[in-house]
Amino acid sequence: QITLKESGPTLVKPTQTLTLTCSFSGFALGTVGMGVGWIRQPPGKALEWLALIYWDDDKRYSLSVKGRATISRDTSKDQVVLTMTNMDPMDTATYFCAHRRPGLGDSFDFWGQGTLVTVSS
Amino acid sequence: DIQMTQSPSSLSASVGDRVTITCRASQSITTYLNWYQQKPGKAPKLLISSASNLETGAPSRFSGSGSGTDFTLTISSLQPEDFATYYCQQSHSSPTFGPGTKVDFK
């Protein structure tokens, strides 16, 4: 059974760096086809994909956060980390991590519960 | 980036109604189109992948169709548990989600 859970600060100040951790179980990120993505959702708004790391350590980023976001993995701990620099109040959102279904195209079949991050001084 | 639009942005319906939501991509994505259902305070749930493949466990009243740039999610007979927000997502290139369609009680 695949599970994912996000952890990190609930409040960050503008200009600070956000570090979120996705701890997962039920799959090995190193297995061909696997991946973990980060998706966020501002309060009352739509989903926005941010970043994705693949089984071969390839990484992709949304243009909206490219240059500010870094996704990495710790295969020994079954964790994926998202770091975002220079946080702004507009980055206030619930951040989800999700399992990429192996195969053609990036769909997300298992999701964490999400963690709300508020950016405020 | 490929842009996704959905219509309507919201709709009001009654139990038993047939509901149709459309999703349009800014360029052809063949059938690289997924649908998610999200209820308030919960994570999205993958309903349909590759435009028309119903996920295991998803009720058969949900169906998806389309290819290229135009896609449809249909709920054949709306049930109380179907009141939610529905998002399309293209997986032809770096993922992008549509703005969502909220289905609520008439």
Short mmCIF file of C-alpha atoms in Angstrom, two decimals:
data_model
loop_
_atom_site.label_atom_id
_atom_site.label_comp_id
_atom_site.label_asym_id
_atom_site.label_seq_id
_atom_site.Cartn_x
_atom_site.Cartn_y
_atom_site.Cartn_z
CA GLN A 1 0.00 0.00 0.00
CA ILE A 2 1.42 3.34 -1.08
CA THR A 3 1.30 6.18 1.41
CA LEU A 4 2.84 9.64 1.43
CA LYS A 5 2.98 12.31 4.10
CA GLU A 6 4.21 15.88 3.96
CA SER A 7 6.00 17.61 6.81
CA GLY A 8 7.52 21.01 7.35
CA PRO A 9 6.86 24.43 8.84
CA THR A 10 3.35 25.83 8.91
CA LEU A 11 4.55 29.42 8.94
CA VAL A 12 7.44 31.07 7.14
CA LYS A 13 8.37 34.71 6.80
CA PRO A 14 8.64 36.50 3.46
CA THR A 15 12.07 36.04 1.82
CA GLN A 16 12.76 32.94 3.89
CA THR A 17 13.43 29.48 2.44
CA LEU A 18 10.81 26.75 2.77
CA THR A 19 11.85 23.13 3.15
CA LEU A 20 9.17 20.45 2.91
CA THR A 21 9.72 16.73 3.26
CA CYS A 22 7.61 14.00 1.71
CA SER A 23 7.99 10.69 3.51
CA PHE A 24 6.63 7.76 1.57
CA SER A 25 6.22 4.01 1.80
CA GLY A 26 4.98 1.20 -0.38
CA PHE A 27 7.25 1.83 -3.35
CA ALA A 28 10.90 2.32 -4.18
CA LEU A 29 11.68 5.58 -5.90
CA GLY A 30 14.60 3.92 -7.64
CA THR A 31 12.32 1.52 -9.50
CA VAL A 32 11.96 2.29 -13.19
CA GLY A 33 8.97 4.50 -13.88
CA MET A 34 8.51 5.80 -10.37
CA GLY A 35 8.38 9.45 -9.42
CA VAL A 36 7.23 11.86 -6.74
CA GLY A 37 5.72 15.23 -7.47
CA TRP A 38 4.83 18.33 -5.51
CA ILE A 39 1.56 20.12 -6.16
CA ARG A 40 0.19 23.11 -4.27
CA GLN A 41 -3.20 24.73 -3.84
CA PRO A 42 -3.70 28.28 -2.55
CA PRO A 43 -6.78 28.63 -0.34
CA GLY A 44 -9.91 28.42 -2.48
CA LYS A 45 -7.93 28.11 -5.69
CA ALA A 46 -6.86 25.49 -8.20
CA LEU A 47 -4.12 22.90 -8.10
CA GLU A 48 -0.70 23.90 -9.40
CA TRP A 49 2.03 21.39 -10.20
CA LEU A 50 5.44 22.51 -8.97
CA ALA A 51 8.10 19.86 -9.41
CA LEU A 52 8.69 16.19 -10.12
CA ILE A 53 11.61 13.87 -9.48
CA TYR A 54 11.93 10.59 -11.37
CA TRP A 55 13.44 7.19 -10.62
CA ASP A 56 16.59 8.11 -12.55
CA ASP A 57 17.01 11.39 -10.60
CA ASP A 58 15.76 13.45 -13.54
CA LYS A 59 13.96 16.54 -12.28
CA ARG A 60 11.35 18.85 -13.81
CA TYR A 61 10.02 22.15 -12.57
CA SER A 62 7.09 24.38 -13.35
CA LEU A 63 8.12 27.63 -15.02
CA SER A 64 6.37 29.45 -12.17
CA VAL A 65 8.93 28.22 -9.61
CA LYS A 66 11.94 27.34 -11.74
CA GLY A 67 15.01 28.95 -10.25
CA ARG A 68 13.41 29.11 -6.79
CA ALA A 69 12.55 25.47 -6.25
CA THR A 70 14.78 22.45 -5.83
CA ILE A 71 13.54 18.89 -5.56
CA SER A 72 15.79 16.15 -4.25
CA ARG A 73 15.56 12.67 -2.87
CA ASP A 74 17.03 10.63 -0.05
CA THR A 75 16.59 7.04 -1.18
CA SER A 76 17.98 5.67 2.08
CA LYS A 77 15.12 7.36 3.98
CA ASP A 78 12.37 7.09 1.34
CA GLN A 79 11.98 10.84 1.34
CA VAL A 80 11.69 13.59 -1.23
CA VAL A 81 12.49 17.16 -0.28
CA LEU A 82 11.20 20.36 -1.87
CA THR A 83 13.08 23.57 -1.15
CA MET A 84 11.73 26.94 -2.23
CA THR A 85 13.68 30.12 -1.74
CA ASN A 86 12.52 33.71 -1.38
CA MET A 87 9.04 32.83 -0.17
CA ASP A 88 6.28 35.36 -0.76
CA PRO A 89 2.76 35.68 0.70
CA MET A 90 1.50 34.52 -2.73
CA ASP A 91 3.14 31.15 -1.96
CA THR A 92 0.65 30.56 0.86
CA ALA A 93 -0.96 27.23 -0.02
CA THR A 94 -1.54 23.64 0.92
CA TYR A 95 1.40 21.66 -0.45
CA PHE A 96 0.81 18.07 -1.52
CA CYS A 97 3.27 15.41 -2.53
CA ALA A 98 2.04 12.65 -4.79
CA HIS A 99 3.19 9.38 -6.35
CA ARG A 100 3.69 9.41 -10.10
CA ARG A 101 2.09 6.43 -11.73
CA PRO A 102 4.67 4.54 -13.81
CA GLY A 103 4.07 4.70 -17.51
CA LEU A 104 3.64 7.23 -20.24
CA GLY A 105 2.72 10.67 -18.99
CA ASP A 106 2.73 12.03 -15.46
CA SER A 107 -0.42 11.21 -13.53
CA PHE A 108 -0.63 11.13 -9.75
CA ASP A 109 -2.43 8.15 -8.28
CA PHE A 110 -1.59 8.45 -4.58
CA TRP A 111 -1.45 11.71 -2.64
CA GLY A 112 -0.41 12.84 0.80
CA GLN A 113 -2.89 14.66 3.00
CA GLY A 114 -1.24 18.00 2.31
CA THR A 115 0.33 20.56 4.60
CA LEU A 116 -0.75 24.19 4.83
CA VAL A 117 2.10 26.67 4.62
CA THR A 118 1.39 30.31 5.42
CA VAL A 119 3.82 33.01 4.37
CA SER A 120 3.47 36.02 6.61
CA SER A 121 5.62 38.34 8.65
CA ASP B 1 3.49 25.26 -20.98
CA ILE B 2 0.26 23.74 -22.19
CA GLN B 3 -2.71 25.69 -20.81
CA MET B 4 -5.87 23.93 -19.69
CA THR B 5 -9.35 25.42 -19.50
CA GLN B 6 -12.53 23.93 -18.08
CA SER B 7 -16.18 24.75 -18.44
CA PRO B 8 -18.29 25.48 -16.66
CA SER B 9 -16.39 26.80 -13.65
CA SER B 10 -19.29 25.70 -11.49
CA LEU B 11 -22.63 24.02 -11.89
CA SER B 12 -25.61 23.23 -9.74
CA ALA B 13 -27.27 19.86 -10.15
CA SER B 14 -29.58 17.43 -8.42
CA VAL B 15 -29.14 13.81 -7.47
CA GLY B 16 -29.80 11.68 -10.53
CA ASP B 17 -28.83 14.37 -13.03
CA ARG B 18 -26.46 13.69 -15.90
CA VAL B 19 -23.50 16.03 -15.59
CA THR B 20 -20.94 16.91 -18.25
CA ILE B 21 -17.72 18.85 -17.70
CA THR B 22 -15.47 19.87 -20.54
CA CYS B 23 -11.73 20.44 -20.60
CA ARG B 24 -9.73 22.00 -23.40
CA ALA B 25 -5.97 22.03 -23.97
CA SER B 26 -4.12 24.85 -25.70
CA GLN B 27 -2.52 22.33 -28.06
CA SER B 28 -2.98 18.68 -28.89
CA ILE B 29 -2.26 16.32 -26.03
CA THR B 30 -3.60 13.20 -27.80
CA THR B 31 -5.11 11.27 -24.85
CA TYR B 32 -2.68 12.40 -22.15
CA LEU B 33 -5.51 13.71 -20.01
CA ASN B 34 -6.42 12.82 -16.43
CA TRP B 35 -9.40 13.73 -14.26
CA TYR B 36 -9.32 14.21 -10.49
CA GLN B 37 -12.06 14.63 -7.91
CA GLN B 38 -11.41 16.75 -4.84
CA LYS B 39 -13.64 17.18 -1.81
CA PRO B 40 -13.18 20.06 0.65
CA GLY B 41 -10.17 19.63 2.90
CA LYS B 42 -9.06 16.46 1.13
CA ALA B 43 -6.37 15.55 -1.37
CA PRO B 44 -7.41 15.05 -4.99
CA LYS B 45 -8.30 11.56 -6.11
CA LEU B 46 -7.42 10.24 -9.56
CA LEU B 47 -10.65 9.24 -11.29
CA ILE B 48 -9.80 8.76 -14.94
CA SER B 49 -6.46 8.49 -16.70
CA SER B 50 -5.50 8.57 -20.36
CA ALA B 51 -8.75 10.38 -21.16
CA SER B 52 -11.04 7.39 -20.71
CA ASN B 53 -9.54 4.78 -18.37
CA LEU B 54 -11.59 4.55 -15.20
CA GLU B 55 -9.46 4.01 -12.11
CA THR B 56 -9.93 0.85 -10.09
CA GLY B 57 -12.59 1.49 -7.50
CA ALA B 58 -14.09 4.49 -9.23
CA PRO B 59 -17.83 4.14 -9.86
CA SER B 60 -18.88 3.21 -13.38
CA ARG B 61 -21.18 6.25 -13.56
CA PHE B 62 -18.01 8.26 -14.29
CA SER B 63 -16.71 8.21 -17.83
CA GLY B 64 -14.25 10.22 -19.86
CA SER B 65 -13.84 10.82 -23.55
CA GLY B 66 -11.96 12.94 -26.03
CA SER B 67 -8.63 13.30 -27.74
CA GLY B 68 -6.51 16.04 -29.17
CA THR B 69 -7.60 19.23 -27.45
CA ASP B 70 -11.18 18.57 -26.29
CA PHE B 71 -12.20 16.26 -23.48
CA THR B 72 -15.30 15.46 -21.46
CA LEU B 73 -16.00 14.03 -18.03
CA THR B 74 -19.51 12.67 -17.65
CA ILE B 75 -21.34 11.57 -14.53
CA SER B 76 -24.30 9.57 -15.76
CA SER B 77 -26.41 9.84 -12.62
CA LEU B 78 -25.15 12.22 -9.97
CA GLN B 79 -24.94 10.78 -6.46
CA PRO B 80 -24.67 12.68 -3.15
CA GLU B 81 -21.02 11.72 -2.79
CA ASP B 82 -20.18 13.22 -6.20
CA PHE B 83 -20.58 16.82 -5.09
CA ALA B 84 -16.99 17.99 -5.34
CA THR B 85 -14.57 19.92 -7.51
CA TYR B 86 -13.22 18.22 -10.62
CA TYR B 87 -9.87 19.02 -12.23
CA CYS B 88 -8.41 17.93 -15.52
CA GLN B 89 -4.64 17.58 -15.88
CA GLN B 90 -2.58 17.12 -19.00
CA SER B 91 0.36 14.73 -18.90
CA HIS B 92 1.61 15.21 -22.45
CA SER B 93 4.36 17.50 -21.21
CA SER B 94 5.19 18.99 -17.81
CA PRO B 95 1.93 18.63 -15.91
CA THR B 96 -0.65 21.38 -15.82
CA PHE B 97 -4.05 21.38 -14.19
CA GLY B 98 -7.24 23.02 -15.30
CA PRO B 99 -8.92 25.65 -13.10
CA GLY B 100 -11.52 23.20 -11.80
CA THR B 101 -15.27 22.74 -11.98
CA LYS B 102 -17.25 22.83 -8.75
CA VAL B 103 -20.37 20.66 -8.70
CA ASP B 104 -22.82 21.63 -5.98
CA PHE B 105 -26.45 21.09 -4.99
CA LYS B 106 -29.16 22.82 -6.97
#
